[in-house]
PDB file of C-alpha atoms in Angstrom:
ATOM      1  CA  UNK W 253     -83.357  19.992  24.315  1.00  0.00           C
ATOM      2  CA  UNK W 254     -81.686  19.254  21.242  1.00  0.00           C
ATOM      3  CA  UNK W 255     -78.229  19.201  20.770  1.00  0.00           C
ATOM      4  CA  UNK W 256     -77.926  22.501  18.695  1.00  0.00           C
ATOM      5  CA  UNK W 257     -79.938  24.629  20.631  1.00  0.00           C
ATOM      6  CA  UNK W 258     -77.844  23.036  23.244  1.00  0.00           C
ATOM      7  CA  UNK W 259     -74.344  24.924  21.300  1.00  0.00           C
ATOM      8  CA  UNK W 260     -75.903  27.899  20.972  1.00  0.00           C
ATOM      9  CA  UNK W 261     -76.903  28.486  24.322  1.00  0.00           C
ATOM     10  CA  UNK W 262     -73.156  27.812  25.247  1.00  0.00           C
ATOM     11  CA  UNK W 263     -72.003  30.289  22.525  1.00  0.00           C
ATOM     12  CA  UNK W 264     -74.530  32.686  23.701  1.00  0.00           C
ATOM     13  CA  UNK W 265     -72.861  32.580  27.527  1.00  0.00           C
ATOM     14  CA  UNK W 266     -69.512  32.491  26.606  1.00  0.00           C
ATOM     15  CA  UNK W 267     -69.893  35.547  24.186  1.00  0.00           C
ATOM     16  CA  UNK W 268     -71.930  37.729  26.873  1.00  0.00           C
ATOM     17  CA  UNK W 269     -68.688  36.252  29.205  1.00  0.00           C
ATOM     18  CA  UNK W 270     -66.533  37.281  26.690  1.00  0.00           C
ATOM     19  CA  UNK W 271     -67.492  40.988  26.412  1.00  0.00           C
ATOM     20  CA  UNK W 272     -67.810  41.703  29.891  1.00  0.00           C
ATOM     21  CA  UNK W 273     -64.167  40.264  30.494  1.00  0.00           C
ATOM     22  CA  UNK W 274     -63.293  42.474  27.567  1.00  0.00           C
ATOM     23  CA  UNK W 275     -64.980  45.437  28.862  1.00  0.00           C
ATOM     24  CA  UNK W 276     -63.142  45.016  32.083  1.00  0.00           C
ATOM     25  CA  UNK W 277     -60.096  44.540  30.566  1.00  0.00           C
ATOM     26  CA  UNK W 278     -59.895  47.214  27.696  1.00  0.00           C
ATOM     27  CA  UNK W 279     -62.928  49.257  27.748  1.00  0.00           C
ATOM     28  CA  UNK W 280     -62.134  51.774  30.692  1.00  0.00           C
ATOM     29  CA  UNK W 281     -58.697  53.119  29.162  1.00  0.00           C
ATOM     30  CA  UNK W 282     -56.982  55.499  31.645  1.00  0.00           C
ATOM     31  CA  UNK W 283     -55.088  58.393  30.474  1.00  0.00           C
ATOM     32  CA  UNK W 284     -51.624  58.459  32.786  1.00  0.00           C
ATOM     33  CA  UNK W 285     -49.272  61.656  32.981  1.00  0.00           C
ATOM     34  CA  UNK W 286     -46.582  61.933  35.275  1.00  0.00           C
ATOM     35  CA  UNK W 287     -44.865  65.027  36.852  1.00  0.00           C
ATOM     36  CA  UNK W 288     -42.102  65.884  38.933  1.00  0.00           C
ATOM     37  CA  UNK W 289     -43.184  67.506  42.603  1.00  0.00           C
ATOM     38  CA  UNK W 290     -40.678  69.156  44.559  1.00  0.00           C
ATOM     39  CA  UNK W 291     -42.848  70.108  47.288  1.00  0.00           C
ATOM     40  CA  UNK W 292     -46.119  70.191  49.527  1.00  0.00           C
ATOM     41  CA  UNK W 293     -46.936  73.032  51.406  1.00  0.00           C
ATOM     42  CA  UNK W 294     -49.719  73.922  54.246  1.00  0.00           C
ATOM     43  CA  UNK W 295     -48.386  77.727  53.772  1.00  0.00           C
ATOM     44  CA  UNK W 296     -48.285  79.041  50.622  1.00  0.00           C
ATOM     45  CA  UNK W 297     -45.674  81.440  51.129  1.00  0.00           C
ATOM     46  CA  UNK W 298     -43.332  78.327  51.414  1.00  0.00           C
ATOM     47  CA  UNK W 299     -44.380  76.913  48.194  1.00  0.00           C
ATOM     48  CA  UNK W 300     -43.541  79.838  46.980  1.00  0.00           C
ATOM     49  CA  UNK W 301     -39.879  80.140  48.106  1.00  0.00           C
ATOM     50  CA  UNK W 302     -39.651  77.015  46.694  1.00  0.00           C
ATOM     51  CA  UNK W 303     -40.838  78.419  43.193  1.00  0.00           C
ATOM     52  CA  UNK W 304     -38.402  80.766  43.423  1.00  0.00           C
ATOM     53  CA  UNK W 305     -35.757  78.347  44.197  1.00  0.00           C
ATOM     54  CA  UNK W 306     -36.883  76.275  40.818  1.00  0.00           C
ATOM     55  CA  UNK W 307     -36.855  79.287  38.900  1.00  0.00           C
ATOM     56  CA  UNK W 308     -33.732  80.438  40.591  1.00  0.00           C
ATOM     57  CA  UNK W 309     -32.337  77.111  38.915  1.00  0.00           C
ATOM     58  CA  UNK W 310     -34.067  78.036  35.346  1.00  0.00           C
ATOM     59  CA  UNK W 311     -36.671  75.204  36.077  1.00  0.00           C
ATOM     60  CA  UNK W 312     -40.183  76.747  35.051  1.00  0.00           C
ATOM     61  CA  UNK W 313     -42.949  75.070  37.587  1.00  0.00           C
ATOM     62  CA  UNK W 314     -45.888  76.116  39.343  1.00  0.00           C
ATOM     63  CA  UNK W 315     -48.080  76.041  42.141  1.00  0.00           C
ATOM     64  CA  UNK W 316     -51.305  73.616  42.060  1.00  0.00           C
ATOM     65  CA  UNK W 317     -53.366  74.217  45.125  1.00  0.00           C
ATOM     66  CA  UNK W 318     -55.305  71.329  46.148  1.00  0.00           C
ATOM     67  CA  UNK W 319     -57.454  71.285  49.103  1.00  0.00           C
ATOM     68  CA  UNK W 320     -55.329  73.796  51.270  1.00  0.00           C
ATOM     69  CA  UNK W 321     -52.179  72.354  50.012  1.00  0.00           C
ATOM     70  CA  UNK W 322     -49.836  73.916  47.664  1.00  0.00           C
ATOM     71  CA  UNK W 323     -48.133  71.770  45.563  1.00  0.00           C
ATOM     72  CA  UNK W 324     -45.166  72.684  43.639  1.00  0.00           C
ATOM     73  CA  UNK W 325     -44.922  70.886  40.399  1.00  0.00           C
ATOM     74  CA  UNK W 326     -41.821  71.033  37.394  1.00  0.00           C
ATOM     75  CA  UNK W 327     -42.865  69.401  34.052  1.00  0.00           C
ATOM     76  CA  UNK W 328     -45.708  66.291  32.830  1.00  0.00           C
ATOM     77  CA  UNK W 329     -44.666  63.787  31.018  1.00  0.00           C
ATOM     78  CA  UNK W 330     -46.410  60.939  29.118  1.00  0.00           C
ATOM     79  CA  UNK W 331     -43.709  58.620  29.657  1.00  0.00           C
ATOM     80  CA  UNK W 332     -42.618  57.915  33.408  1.00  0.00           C
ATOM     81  CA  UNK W 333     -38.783  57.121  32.302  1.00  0.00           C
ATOM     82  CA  UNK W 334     -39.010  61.020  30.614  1.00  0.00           C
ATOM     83  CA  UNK W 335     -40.011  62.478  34.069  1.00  0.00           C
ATOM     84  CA  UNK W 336     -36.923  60.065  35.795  1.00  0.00           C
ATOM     85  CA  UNK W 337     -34.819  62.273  33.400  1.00  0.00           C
ATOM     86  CA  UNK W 338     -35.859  65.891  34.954  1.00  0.00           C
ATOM     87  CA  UNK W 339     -36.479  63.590  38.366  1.00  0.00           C
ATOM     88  CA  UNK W 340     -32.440  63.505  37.976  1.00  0.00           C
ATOM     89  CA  UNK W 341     -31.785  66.537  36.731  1.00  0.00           C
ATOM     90  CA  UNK W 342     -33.756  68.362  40.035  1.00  0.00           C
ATOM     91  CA  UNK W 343     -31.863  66.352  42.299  1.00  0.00           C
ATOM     92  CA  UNK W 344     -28.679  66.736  40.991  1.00  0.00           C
ATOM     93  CA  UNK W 345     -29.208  71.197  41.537  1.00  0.00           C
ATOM     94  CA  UNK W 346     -30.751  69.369  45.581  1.00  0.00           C
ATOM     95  CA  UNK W 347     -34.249  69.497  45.031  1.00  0.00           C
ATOM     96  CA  UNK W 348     -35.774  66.722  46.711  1.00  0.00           C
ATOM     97  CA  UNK W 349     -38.684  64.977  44.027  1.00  0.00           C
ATOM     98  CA  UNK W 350     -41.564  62.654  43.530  1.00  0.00           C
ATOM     99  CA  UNK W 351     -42.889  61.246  40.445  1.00  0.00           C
ATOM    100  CA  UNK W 352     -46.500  61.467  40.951  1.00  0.00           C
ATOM    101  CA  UNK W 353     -48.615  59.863  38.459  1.00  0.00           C
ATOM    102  CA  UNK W 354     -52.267  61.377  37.356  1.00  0.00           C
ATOM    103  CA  UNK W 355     -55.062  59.713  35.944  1.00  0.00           C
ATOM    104  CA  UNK W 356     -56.320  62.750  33.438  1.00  0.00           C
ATOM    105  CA  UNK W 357     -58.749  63.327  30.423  1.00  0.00           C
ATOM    106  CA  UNK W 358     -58.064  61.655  26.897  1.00  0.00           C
ATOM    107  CA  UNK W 359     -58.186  65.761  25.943  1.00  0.00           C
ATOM    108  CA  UNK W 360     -55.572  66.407  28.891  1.00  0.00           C
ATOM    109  CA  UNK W 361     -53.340  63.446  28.230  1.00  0.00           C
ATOM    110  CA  UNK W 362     -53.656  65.011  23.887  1.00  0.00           C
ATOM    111  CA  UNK W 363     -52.581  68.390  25.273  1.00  0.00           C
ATOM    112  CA  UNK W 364     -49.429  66.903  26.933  1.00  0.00           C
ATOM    113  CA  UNK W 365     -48.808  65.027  24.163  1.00  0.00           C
ATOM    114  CA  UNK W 366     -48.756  67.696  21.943  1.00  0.00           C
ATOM    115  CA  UNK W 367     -47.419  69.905  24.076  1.00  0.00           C
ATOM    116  CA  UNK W 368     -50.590  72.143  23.924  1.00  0.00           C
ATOM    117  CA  UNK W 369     -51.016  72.716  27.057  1.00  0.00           C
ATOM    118  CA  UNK W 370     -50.012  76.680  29.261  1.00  0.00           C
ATOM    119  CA  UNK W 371     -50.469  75.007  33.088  1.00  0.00           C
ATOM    120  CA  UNK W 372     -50.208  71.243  33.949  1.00  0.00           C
ATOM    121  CA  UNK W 373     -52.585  72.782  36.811  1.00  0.00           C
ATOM    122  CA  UNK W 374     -55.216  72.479  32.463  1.00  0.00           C
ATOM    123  CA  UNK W 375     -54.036  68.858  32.553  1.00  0.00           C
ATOM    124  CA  UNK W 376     -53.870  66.951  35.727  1.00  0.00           C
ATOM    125  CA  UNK W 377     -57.130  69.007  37.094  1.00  0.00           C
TER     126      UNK W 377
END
């Protein structure tokens, strides 16, 4: 084999190398929101007392059920520090909270971005 057939082989394997690693590295972007829950519920009459407690406390959330649990969600965020802020905020009024974070949609993730969006039951779902 002669030497240059010899380089181009090698450039051949390191470029099909290359993408793959590239692929794995960049190619599969995830879309991340995050949103404040202050509750999960087997009985949905709980999560809603606890609704009524957020709105009691002019917080605006909602109920996403999900698989026979209700969970009670206030505000998505793109930006996890943004969702610390309200994360604060809830348990300063004694709500206890979790940042959960949500893989979503490149259209879902837009929406929150743009603040397009009427449920973050639309976004996260």
């Amino acid at each position: 084999m002669k030497p240059s057939y010899k380089v181009s082989i090698i450039a051949i394997i390191f470029a099909i190398l290359f993408s793959f690693f590239y692929q794995f590295c960049f190619g599969n972007e995830n879309y991340v929101v995050y949103v404040c829950q202050v509750g999960v519920y087997s009985n949905e009459d709980n999560a809603n007392g606890m609704l009524e407690s957020l709105e009691l406390a002019s917080y605006q959330g909602e109920i996403i059920d999900d698989e026979d649990m209700y969970k009670v969600v206030c505000g998505v965020f793109i930006e996890e520090k943004e969702a610390s802020v309200l994360e604060e905020e809830l348990k300063a009024e004694g709500f206890s909270v979790a940042i959960i974070e949500y893989i979503v949609s490149e259209e879902g993730y837009d929406s929150v971005e743009k603040a397009e969006y009427t449920l973050i039951a639309e976004v996260i779902e």
